[in-house]
PDB file of C-alpha atoms in Angstrom:
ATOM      1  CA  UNK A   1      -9.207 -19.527 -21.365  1.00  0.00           C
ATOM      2  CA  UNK A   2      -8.035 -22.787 -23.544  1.00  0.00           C
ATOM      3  CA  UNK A   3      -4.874 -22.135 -21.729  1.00  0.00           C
ATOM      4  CA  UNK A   4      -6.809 -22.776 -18.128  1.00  0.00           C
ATOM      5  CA  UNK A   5      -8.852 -25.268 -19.472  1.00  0.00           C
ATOM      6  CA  UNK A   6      -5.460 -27.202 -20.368  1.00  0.00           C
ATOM      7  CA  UNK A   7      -3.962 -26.877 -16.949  1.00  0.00           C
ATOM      8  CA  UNK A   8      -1.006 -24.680 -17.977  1.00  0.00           C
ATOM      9  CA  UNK A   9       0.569 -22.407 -15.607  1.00  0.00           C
ATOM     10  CA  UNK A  10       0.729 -18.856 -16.695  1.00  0.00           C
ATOM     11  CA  UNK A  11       2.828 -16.069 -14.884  1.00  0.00           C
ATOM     12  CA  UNK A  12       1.384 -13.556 -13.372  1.00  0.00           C
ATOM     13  CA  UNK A  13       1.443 -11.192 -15.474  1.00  0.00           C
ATOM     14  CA  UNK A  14      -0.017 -13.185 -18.212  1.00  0.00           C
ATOM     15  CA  UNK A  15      -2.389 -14.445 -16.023  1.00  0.00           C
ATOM     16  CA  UNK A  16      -4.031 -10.831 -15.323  1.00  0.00           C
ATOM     17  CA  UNK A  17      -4.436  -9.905 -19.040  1.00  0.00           C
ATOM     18  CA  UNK A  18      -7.693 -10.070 -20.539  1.00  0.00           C
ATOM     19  CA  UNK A  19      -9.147  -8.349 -23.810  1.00  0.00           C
ATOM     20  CA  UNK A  20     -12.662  -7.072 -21.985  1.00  0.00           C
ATOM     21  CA  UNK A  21     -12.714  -3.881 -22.433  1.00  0.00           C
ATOM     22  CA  UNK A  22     -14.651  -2.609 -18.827  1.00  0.00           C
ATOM     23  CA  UNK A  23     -12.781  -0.387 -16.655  1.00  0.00           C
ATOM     24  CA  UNK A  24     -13.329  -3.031 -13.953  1.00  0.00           C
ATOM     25  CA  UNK A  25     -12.199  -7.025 -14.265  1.00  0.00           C
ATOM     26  CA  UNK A  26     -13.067  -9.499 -11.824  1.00  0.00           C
ATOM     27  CA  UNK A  27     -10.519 -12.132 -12.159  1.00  0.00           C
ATOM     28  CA  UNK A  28     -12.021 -14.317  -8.465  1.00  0.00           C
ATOM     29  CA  UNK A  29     -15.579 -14.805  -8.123  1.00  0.00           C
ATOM     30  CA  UNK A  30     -16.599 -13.277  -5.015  1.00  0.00           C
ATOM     31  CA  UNK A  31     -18.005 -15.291  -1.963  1.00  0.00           C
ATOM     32  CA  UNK A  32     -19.280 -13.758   0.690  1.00  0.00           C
ATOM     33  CA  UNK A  33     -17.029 -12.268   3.038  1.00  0.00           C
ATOM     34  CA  UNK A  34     -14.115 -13.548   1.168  1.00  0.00           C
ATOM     35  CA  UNK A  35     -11.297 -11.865  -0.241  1.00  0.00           C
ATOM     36  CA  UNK A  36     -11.990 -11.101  -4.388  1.00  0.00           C
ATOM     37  CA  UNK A  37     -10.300  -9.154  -6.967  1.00  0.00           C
ATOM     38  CA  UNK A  38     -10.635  -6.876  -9.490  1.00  0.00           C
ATOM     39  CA  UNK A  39      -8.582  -4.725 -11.600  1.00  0.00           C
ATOM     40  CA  UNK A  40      -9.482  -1.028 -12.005  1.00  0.00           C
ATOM     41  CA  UNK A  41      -7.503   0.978 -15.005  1.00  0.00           C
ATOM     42  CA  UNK A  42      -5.526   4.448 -14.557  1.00  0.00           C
ATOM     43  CA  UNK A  43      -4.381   6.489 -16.924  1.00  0.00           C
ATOM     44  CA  UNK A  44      -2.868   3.280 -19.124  1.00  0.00           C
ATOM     45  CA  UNK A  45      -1.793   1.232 -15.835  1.00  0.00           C
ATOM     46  CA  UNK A  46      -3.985  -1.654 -14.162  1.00  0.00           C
ATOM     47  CA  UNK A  47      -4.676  -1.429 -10.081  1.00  0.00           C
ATOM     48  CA  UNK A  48      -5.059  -4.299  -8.475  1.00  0.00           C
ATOM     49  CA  UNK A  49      -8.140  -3.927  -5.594  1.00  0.00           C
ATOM     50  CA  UNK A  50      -8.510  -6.431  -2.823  1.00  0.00           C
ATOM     51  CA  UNK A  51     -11.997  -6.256  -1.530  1.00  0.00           C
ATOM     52  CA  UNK A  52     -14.290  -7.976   1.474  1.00  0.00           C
ATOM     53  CA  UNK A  53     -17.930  -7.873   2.055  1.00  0.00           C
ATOM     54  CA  UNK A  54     -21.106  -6.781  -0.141  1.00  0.00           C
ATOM     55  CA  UNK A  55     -20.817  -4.112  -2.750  1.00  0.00           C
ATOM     56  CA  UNK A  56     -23.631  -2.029  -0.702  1.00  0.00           C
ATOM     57  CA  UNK A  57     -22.312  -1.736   2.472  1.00  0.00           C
ATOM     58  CA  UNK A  58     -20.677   1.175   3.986  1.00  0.00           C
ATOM     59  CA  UNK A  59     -16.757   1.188   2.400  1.00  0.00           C
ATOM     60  CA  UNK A  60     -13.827   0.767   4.426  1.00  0.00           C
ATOM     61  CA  UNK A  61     -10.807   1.850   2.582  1.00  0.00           C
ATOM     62  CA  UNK A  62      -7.564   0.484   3.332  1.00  0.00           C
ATOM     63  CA  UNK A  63      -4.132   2.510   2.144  1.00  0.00           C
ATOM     64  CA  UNK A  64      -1.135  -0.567   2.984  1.00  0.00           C
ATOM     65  CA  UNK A  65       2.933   0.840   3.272  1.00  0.00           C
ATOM     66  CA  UNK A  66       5.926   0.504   1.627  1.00  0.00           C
ATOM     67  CA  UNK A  67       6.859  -2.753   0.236  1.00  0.00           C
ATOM     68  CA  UNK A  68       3.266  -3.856   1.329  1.00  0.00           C
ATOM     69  CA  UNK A  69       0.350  -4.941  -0.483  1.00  0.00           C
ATOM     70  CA  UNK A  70      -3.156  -4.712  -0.365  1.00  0.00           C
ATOM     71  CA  UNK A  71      -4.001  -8.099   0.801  1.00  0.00           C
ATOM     72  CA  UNK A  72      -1.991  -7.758   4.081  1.00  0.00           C
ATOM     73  CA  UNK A  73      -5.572  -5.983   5.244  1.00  0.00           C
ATOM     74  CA  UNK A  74      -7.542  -9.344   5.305  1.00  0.00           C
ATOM     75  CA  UNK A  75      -7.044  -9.936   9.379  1.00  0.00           C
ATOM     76  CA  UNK A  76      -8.407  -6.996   9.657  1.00  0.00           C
ATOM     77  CA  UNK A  77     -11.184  -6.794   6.569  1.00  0.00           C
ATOM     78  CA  UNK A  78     -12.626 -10.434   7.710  1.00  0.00           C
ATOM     79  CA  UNK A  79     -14.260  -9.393  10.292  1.00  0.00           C
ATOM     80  CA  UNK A  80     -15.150  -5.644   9.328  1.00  0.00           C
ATOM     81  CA  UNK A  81     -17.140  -7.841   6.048  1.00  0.00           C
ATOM     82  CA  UNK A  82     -18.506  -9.893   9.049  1.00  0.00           C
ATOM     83  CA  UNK A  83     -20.263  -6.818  10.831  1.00  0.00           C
ATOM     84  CA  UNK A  84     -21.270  -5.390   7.875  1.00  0.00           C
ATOM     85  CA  UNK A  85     -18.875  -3.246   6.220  1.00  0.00           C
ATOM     86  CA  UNK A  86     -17.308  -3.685   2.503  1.00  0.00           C
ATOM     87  CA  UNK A  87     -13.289  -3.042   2.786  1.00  0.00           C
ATOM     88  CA  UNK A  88     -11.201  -2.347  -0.188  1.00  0.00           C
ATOM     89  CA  UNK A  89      -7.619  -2.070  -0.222  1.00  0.00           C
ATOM     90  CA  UNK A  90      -5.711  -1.641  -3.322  1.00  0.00           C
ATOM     91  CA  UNK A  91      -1.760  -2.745  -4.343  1.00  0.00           C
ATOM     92  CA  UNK A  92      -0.182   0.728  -4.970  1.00  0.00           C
ATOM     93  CA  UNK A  93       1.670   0.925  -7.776  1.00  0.00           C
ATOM     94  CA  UNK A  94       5.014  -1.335  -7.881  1.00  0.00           C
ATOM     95  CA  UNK A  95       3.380  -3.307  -5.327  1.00  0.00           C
ATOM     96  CA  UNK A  96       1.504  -6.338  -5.270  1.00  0.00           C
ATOM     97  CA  UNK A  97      -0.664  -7.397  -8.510  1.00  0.00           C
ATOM     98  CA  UNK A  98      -0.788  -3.581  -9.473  1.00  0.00           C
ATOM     99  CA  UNK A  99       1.228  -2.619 -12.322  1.00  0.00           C
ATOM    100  CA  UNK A 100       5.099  -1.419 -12.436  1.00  0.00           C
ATOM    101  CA  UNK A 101       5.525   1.954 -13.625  1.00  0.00           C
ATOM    102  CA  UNK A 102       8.260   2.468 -16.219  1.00  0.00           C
ATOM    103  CA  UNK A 103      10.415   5.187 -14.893  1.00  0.00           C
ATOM    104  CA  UNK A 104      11.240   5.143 -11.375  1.00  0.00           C
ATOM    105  CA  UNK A 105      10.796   8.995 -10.697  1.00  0.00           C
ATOM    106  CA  UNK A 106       6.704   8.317 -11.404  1.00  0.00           C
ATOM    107  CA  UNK A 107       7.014   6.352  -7.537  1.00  0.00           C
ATOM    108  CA  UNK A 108       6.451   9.650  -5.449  1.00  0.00           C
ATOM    109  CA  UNK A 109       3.620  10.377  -3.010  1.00  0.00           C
ATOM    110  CA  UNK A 110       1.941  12.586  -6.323  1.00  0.00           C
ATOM    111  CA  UNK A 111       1.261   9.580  -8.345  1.00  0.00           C
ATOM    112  CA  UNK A 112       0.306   7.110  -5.656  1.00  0.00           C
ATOM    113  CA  UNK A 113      -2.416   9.853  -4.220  1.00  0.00           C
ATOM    114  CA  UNK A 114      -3.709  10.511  -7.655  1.00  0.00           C
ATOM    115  CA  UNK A 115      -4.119   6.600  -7.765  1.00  0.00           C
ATOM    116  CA  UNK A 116      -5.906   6.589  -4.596  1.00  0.00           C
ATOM    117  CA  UNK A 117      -8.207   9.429  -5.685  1.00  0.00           C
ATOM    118  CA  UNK A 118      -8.722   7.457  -9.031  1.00  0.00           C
ATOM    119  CA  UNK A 119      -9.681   4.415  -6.588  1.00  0.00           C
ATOM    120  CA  UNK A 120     -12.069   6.494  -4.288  1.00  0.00           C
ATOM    121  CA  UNK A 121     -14.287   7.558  -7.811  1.00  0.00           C
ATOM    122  CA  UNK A 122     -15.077   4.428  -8.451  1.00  0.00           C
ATOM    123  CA  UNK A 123     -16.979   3.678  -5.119  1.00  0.00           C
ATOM    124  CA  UNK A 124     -19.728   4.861  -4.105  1.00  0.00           C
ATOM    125  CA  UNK A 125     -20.675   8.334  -3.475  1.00  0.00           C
ATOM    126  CA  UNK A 126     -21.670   8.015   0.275  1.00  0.00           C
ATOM    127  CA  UNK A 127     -18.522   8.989   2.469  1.00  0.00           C
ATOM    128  CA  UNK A 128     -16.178   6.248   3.178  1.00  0.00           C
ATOM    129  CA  UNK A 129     -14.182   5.606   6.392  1.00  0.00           C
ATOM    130  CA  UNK A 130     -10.231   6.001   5.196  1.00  0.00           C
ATOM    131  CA  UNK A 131      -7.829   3.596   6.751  1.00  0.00           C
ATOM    132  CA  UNK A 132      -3.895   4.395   6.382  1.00  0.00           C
ATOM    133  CA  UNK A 133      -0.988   2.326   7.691  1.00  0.00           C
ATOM    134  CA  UNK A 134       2.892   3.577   7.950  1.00  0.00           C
ATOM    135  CA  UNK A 135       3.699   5.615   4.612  1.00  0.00           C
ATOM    136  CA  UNK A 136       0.051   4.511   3.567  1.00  0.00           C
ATOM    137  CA  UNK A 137      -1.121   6.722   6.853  1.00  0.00           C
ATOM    138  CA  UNK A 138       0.840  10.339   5.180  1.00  0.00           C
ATOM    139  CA  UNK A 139      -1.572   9.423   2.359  1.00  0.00           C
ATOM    140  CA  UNK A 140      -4.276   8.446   3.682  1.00  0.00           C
ATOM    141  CA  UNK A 141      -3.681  12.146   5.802  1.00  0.00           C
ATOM    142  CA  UNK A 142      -3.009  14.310   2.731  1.00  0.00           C
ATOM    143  CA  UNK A 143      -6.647  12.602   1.178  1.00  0.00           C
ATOM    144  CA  UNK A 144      -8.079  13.788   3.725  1.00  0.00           C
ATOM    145  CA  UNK A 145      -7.008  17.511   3.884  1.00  0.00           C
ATOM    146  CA  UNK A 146      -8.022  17.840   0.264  1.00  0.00           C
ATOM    147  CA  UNK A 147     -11.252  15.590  -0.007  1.00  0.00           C
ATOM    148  CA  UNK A 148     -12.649  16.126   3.218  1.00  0.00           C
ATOM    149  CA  UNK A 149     -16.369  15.457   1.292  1.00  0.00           C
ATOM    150  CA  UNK A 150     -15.493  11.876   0.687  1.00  0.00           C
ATOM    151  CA  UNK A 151     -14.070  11.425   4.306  1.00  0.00           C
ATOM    152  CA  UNK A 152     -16.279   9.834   7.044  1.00  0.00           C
ATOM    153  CA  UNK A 153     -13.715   9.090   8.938  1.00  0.00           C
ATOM    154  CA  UNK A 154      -9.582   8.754   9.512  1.00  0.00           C
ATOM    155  CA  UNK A 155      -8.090   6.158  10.895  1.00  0.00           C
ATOM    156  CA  UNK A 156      -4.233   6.582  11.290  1.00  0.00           C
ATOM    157  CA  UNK A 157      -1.972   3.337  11.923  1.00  0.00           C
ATOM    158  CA  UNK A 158       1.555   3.925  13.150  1.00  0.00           C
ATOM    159  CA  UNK A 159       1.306   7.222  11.356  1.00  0.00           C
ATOM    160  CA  UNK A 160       5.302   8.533  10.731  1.00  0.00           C
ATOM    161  CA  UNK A 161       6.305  11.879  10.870  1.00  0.00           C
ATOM    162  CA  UNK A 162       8.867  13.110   8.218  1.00  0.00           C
ATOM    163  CA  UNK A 163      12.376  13.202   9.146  1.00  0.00           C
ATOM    164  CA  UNK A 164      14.388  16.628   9.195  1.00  0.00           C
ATOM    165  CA  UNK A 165      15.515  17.160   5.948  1.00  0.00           C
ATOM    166  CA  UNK A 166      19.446  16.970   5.752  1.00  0.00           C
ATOM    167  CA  UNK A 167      21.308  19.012   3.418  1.00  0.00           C
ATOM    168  CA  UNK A 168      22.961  17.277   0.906  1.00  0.00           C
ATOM    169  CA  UNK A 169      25.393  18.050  -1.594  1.00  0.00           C
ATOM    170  CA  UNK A 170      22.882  17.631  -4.714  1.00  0.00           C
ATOM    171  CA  UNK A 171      25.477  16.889  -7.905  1.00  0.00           C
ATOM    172  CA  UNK A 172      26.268  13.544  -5.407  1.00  0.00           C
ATOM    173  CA  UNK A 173      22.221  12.804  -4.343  1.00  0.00           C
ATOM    174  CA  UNK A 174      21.687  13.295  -7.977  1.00  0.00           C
ATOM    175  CA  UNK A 175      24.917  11.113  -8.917  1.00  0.00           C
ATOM    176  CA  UNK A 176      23.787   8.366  -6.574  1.00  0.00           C
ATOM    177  CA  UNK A 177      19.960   8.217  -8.248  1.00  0.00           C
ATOM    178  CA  UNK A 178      21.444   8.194 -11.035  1.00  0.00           C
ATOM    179  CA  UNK A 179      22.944   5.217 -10.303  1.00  0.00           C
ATOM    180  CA  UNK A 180      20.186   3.374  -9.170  1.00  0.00           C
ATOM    181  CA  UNK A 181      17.682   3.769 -12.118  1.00  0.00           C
ATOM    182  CA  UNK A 182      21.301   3.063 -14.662  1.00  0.00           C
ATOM    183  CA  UNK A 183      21.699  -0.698 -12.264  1.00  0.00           C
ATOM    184  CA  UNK A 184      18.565  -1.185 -10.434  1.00  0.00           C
ATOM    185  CA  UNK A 185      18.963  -3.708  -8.058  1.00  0.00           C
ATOM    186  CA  UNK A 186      18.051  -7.452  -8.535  1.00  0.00           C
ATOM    187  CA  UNK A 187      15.589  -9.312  -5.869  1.00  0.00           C
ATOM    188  CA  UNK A 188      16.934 -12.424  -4.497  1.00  0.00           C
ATOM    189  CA  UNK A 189      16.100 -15.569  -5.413  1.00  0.00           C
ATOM    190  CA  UNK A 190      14.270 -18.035  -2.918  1.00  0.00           C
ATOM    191  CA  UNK A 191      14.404 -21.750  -3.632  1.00  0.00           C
ATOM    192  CA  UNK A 192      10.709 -21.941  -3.473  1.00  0.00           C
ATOM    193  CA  UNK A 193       7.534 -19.845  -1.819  1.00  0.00           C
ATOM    194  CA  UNK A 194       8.337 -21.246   1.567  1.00  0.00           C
ATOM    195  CA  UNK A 195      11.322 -19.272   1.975  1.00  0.00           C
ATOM    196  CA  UNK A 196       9.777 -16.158   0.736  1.00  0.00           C
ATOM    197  CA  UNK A 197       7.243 -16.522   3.432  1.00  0.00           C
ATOM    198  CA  UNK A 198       9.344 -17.417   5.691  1.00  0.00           C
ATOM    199  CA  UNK A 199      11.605 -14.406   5.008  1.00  0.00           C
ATOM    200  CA  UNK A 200       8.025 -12.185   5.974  1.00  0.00           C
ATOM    201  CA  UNK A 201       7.699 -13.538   9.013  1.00  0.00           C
ATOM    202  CA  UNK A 202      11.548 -12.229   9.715  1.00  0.00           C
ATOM    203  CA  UNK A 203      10.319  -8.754   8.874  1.00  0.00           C
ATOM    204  CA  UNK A 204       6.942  -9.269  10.996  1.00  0.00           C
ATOM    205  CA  UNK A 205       7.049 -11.954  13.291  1.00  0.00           C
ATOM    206  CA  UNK A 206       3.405 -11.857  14.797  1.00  0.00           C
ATOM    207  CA  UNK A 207       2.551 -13.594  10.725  1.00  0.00           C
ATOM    208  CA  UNK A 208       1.016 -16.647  10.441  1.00  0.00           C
ATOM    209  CA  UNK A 209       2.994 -19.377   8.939  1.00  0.00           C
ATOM    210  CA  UNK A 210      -0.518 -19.778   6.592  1.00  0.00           C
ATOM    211  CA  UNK A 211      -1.057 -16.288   5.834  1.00  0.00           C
ATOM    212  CA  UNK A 212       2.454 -15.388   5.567  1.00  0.00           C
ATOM    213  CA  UNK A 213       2.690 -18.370   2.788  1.00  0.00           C
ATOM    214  CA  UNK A 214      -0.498 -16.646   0.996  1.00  0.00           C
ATOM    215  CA  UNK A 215       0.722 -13.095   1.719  1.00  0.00           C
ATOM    216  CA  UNK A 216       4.624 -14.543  -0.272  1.00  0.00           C
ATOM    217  CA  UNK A 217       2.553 -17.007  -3.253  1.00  0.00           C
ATOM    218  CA  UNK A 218       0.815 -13.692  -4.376  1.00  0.00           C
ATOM    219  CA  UNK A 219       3.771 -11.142  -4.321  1.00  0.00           C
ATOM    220  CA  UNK A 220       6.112 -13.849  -6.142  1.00  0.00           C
ATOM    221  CA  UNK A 221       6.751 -15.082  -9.368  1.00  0.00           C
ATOM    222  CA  UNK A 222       9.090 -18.133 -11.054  1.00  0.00           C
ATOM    223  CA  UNK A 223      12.354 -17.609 -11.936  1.00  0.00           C
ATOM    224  CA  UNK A 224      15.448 -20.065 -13.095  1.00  0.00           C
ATOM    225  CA  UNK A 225      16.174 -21.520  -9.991  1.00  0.00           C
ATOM    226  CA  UNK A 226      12.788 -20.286  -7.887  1.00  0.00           C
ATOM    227  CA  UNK A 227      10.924 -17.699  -7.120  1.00  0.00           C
ATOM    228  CA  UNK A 228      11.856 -13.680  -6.770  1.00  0.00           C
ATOM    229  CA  UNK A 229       9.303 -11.072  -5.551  1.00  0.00           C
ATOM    230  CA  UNK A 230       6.794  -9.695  -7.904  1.00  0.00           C
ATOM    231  CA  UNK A 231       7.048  -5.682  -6.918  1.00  0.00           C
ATOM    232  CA  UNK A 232       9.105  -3.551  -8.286  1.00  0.00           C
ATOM    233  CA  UNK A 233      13.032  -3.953  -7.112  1.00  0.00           C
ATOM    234  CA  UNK A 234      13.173  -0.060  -7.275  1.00  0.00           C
ATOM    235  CA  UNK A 235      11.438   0.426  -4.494  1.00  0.00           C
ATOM    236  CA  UNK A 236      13.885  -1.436  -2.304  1.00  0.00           C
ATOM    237  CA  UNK A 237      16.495   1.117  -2.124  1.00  0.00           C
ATOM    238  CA  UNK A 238      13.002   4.265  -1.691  1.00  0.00           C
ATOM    239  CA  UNK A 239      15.765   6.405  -3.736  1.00  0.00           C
ATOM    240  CA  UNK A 240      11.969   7.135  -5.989  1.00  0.00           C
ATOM    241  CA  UNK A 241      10.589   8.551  -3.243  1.00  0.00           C
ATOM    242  CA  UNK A 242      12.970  10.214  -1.523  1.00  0.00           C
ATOM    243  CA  UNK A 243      13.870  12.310  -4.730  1.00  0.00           C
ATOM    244  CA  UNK A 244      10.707  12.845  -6.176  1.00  0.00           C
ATOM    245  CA  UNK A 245       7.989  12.577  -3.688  1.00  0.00           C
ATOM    246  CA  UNK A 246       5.701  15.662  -2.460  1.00  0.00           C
ATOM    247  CA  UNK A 247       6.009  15.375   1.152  1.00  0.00           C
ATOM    248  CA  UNK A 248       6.395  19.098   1.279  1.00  0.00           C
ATOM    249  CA  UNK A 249       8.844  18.531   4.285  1.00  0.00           C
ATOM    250  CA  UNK A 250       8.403  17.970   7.942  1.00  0.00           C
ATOM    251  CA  UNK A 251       6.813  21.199   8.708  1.00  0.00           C
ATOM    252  CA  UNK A 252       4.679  21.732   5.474  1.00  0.00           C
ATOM    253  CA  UNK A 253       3.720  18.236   6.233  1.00  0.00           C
ATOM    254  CA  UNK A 254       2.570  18.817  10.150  1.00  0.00           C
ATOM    255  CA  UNK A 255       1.021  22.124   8.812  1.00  0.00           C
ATOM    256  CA  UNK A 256      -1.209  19.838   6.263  1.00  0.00           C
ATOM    257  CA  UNK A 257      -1.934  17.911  10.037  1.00  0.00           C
ATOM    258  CA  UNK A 258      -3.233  20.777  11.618  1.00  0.00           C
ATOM    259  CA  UNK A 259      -6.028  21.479   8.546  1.00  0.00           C
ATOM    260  CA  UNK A 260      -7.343  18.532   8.403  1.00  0.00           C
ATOM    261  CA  UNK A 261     -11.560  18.124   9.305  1.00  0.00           C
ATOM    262  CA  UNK A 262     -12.168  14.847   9.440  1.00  0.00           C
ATOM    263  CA  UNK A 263     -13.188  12.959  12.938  1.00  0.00           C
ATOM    264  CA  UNK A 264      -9.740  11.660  13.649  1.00  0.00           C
ATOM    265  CA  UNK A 265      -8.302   8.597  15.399  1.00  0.00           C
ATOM    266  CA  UNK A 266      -4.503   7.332  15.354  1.00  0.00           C
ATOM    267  CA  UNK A 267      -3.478   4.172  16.762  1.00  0.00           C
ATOM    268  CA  UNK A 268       0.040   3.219  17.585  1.00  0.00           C
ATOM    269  CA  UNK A 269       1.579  -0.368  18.787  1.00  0.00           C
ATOM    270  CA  UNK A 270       2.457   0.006  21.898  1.00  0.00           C
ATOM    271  CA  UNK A 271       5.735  -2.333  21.527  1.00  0.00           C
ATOM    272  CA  UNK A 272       6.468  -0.332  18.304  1.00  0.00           C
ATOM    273  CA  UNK A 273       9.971   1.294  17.392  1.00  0.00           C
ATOM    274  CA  UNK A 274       8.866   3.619  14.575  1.00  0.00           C
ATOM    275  CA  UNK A 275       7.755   6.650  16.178  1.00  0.00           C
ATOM    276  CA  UNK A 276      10.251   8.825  17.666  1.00  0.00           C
ATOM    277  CA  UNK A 277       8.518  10.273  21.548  1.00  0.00           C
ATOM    278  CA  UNK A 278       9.296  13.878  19.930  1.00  0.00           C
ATOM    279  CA  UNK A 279       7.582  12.972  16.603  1.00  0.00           C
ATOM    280  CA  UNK A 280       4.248  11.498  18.400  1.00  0.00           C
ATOM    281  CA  UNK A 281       4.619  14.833  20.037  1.00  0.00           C
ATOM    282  CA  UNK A 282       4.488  17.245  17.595  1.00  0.00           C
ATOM    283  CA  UNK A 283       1.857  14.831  15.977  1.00  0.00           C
ATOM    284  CA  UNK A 284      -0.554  15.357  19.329  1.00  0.00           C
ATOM    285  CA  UNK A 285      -0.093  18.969  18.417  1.00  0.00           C
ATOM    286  CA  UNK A 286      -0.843  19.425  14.917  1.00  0.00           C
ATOM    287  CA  UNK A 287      -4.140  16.950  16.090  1.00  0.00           C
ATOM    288  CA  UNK A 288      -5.404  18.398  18.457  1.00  0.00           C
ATOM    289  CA  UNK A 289      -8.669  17.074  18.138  1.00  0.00           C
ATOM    290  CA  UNK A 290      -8.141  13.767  17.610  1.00  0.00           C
ATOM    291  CA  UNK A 291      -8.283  10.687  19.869  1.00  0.00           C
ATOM    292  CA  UNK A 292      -5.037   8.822  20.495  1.00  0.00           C
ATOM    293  CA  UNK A 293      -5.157   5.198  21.549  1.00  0.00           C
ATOM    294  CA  UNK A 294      -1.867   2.115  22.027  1.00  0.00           C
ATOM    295  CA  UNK A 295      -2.812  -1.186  21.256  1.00  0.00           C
ATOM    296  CA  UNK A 296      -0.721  -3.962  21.993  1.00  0.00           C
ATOM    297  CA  UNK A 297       1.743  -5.421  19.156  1.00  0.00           C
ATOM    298  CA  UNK A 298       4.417  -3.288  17.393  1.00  0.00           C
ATOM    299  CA  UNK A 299       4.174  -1.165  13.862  1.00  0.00           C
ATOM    300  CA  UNK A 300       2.682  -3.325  11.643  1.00  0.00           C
ATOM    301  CA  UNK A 301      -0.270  -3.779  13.719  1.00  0.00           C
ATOM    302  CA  UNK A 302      -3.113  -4.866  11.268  1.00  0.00           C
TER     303      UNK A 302
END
C-alpha cells in the first residue's frame, strides 16, 4: 500500500501478493460490465479469474488454450455482461496472472481440470453454461462427461481431436524431456510492450492493435533490456503435456465424446486450418446429437 501510495512500480508478481487471508482477492474494483479480477487459491497456488457482469447473473464460463489467457475472452464477455450474463474465465496455470507450477510434469490435462473443477465450486450452484476454446475445448469436454450436474450447456470452439499416437522409442522421448526441464528454454526479449503486441497480432491477425497492446502489457513483465512474457517458458516447447497429460488417446478420448449429456454446440472458423476434414468427421460421430455451425474467421475465433 505505502508502496502505491509512493508511485513505485512493482512487478507483477509482487504486485499480486497480499497478506488477507480470504480465499478470494479482488485486486480491480469492479464496474459494471467491465473486466475485474480476483484471485482464487488451490491447493497452495493462486488462480487468476477474469470476470464480466453482476455476480447474480447466470455464469458463463470461459476455458482459453494453450499459451492463452483468460482475458483474451473480453470481445466476447462484453457483450454476454451486456445481455445479462456474468462470464468468468480464468488464466490456467503457467498462463497469464495465474501462478507457475514448480515442476513441469504438474502441466498435464489432470491438474488443469482439477483447477477448473476447483474454479466451478466457487460459483454458484445453479448450472453454468461451459465455454471451451482449442485445448481449452478437450477440457471443457472431459468437465462435462464427469460433471454433467453443473453443465447447462457446452459450447465447443475449434474443438481438436487428438492426433494418432506415434510410437516412439521411450529411453530417447524420455532423454529429450529430460532435457527440457535440465535447460528450459528462455523467452525472448522485446524492446518494449509494443513489440510483444505486435508479435500477437503475427500469431492472430484479426487483433486489435488496442487490445492486442492490453492482451501483451498483462502477460509481460520487465527485464534488463525490456520486457519477456510472463507465462511459463515450459510451456513453449508442450513437452509437459505431451508426456504427462491424461488425454487417454485419440480413441479413449472420442469414446469420452460419445458419453457426454450435455445440450451440445461446436463452432468452427470457417477459414480455419486446425481441424483435419477426417477429424471433424469422426467428431460428428462421437456427437451425434449436437448442432454443428461455421462462422466466419479462422481458429481463434473469440
Amino acid at each position: 500500500q505505502i508502496a502505491k501510495q509512493l508511485n513505485y512500480e512493482l512487478p507483477n508478481q509482487l504486485d499480486r501478493l497480499s497478506p488477507v487471508s480470504n480465499s478470494e482477492v479482488s485486486i480491480t474494483p469492479p464496474r459494471k460490465n467491465q473486466q475485474e479480477e480476483k484471485f482464487l487459491e488451490f491447493k497452495g497456488k493462486q488462480i487468476c479469474l477474469c470476470s464480466w457482469g453482476s455476480q447474480n447473473h447466470p455464469v458463463v464460463l470461459c476455458i482459453h488454450g494453450i499459451l492463452e489467457q483468460g482475458l483474451a475472452w473480453q470481445e466476447v464477455a462484453l457483450p454476454l455482461a451486456a445481455k445479462g450474463y456474468r462470464v468468468v474465465a480464468p488464466d490456467l496455470f503457467g498462463h497469464g496472472r495465474s501462478a507457475h507450477l514448480e515442476i513441469a510434469t504438474s502441466y498435464n490435462f489432470l491438474t488443469f481440470l482439477a483447477q477448473i473443477d476447483r474454479v466451478i465450486q466457487e460459483l454458484p450452484e445453479q448450472p453454468l453454461f461451459l465455454v471451451g476454446h482449442s485445448m481449452g475445448a478437450m477440457l471443457a469436454a472431459m468437465i462435462a462427461s464427469v460433471r454433467p450436474d453443473k453443465i447447462k450447456g457446452l459450447m465447443l470452439v475449434e474443438p481438436p481431436v487428438p492426433a494418432e499416437e506415434k510410437k516412439q522409442e521411450p529411453v530417447n522421448q524420455l532423454r529429450t524431456f529430460l532435457e527440457y526441464f535440465a535447460s528450459p528454454p528462455q523467452h525472448p526479449i522485446f524492446p518494449d510492450v509494443a513489440t510483444a503486441a505486435r508479435r500477437l497480432r503475427q500469431v492472430t491477425p484479426a487483433l486489435s492493435s488496442d487490445f492486442s497492446y492490453i492482451l501483451a502489457e498483462r502477460t509481460t513483465q520487465p527485464c534488463e533490456g525490456g520486457v519477456i512474457w510472463s507465462w511459463d517458458a515450459i510451456l513453449r516447447t508442450r513437452s509437459p503435456l505431451s508426456f504427462s497429460s491424461f488425454s487417454g488417446g485419440r480413441d479413449q478420448y472420442l469414446s469420452m465424446l460419445k458419453q457426454i449429456q450435455v445440450t451440445t454446440l461446436l463452432v468452427y472458423g470457417d477459414s480455419s486450418k486446425m481441424n483435419r476434414p477426417e477429424d471433424l468427421q469422426q467428431q460428428q460421430i462421437a456427437m451425434t446429437q449436437a448442432k454443428k455451425v461455421f462462422v466466419s474467421g479462422g481458429h481463434n475465433l473469440h
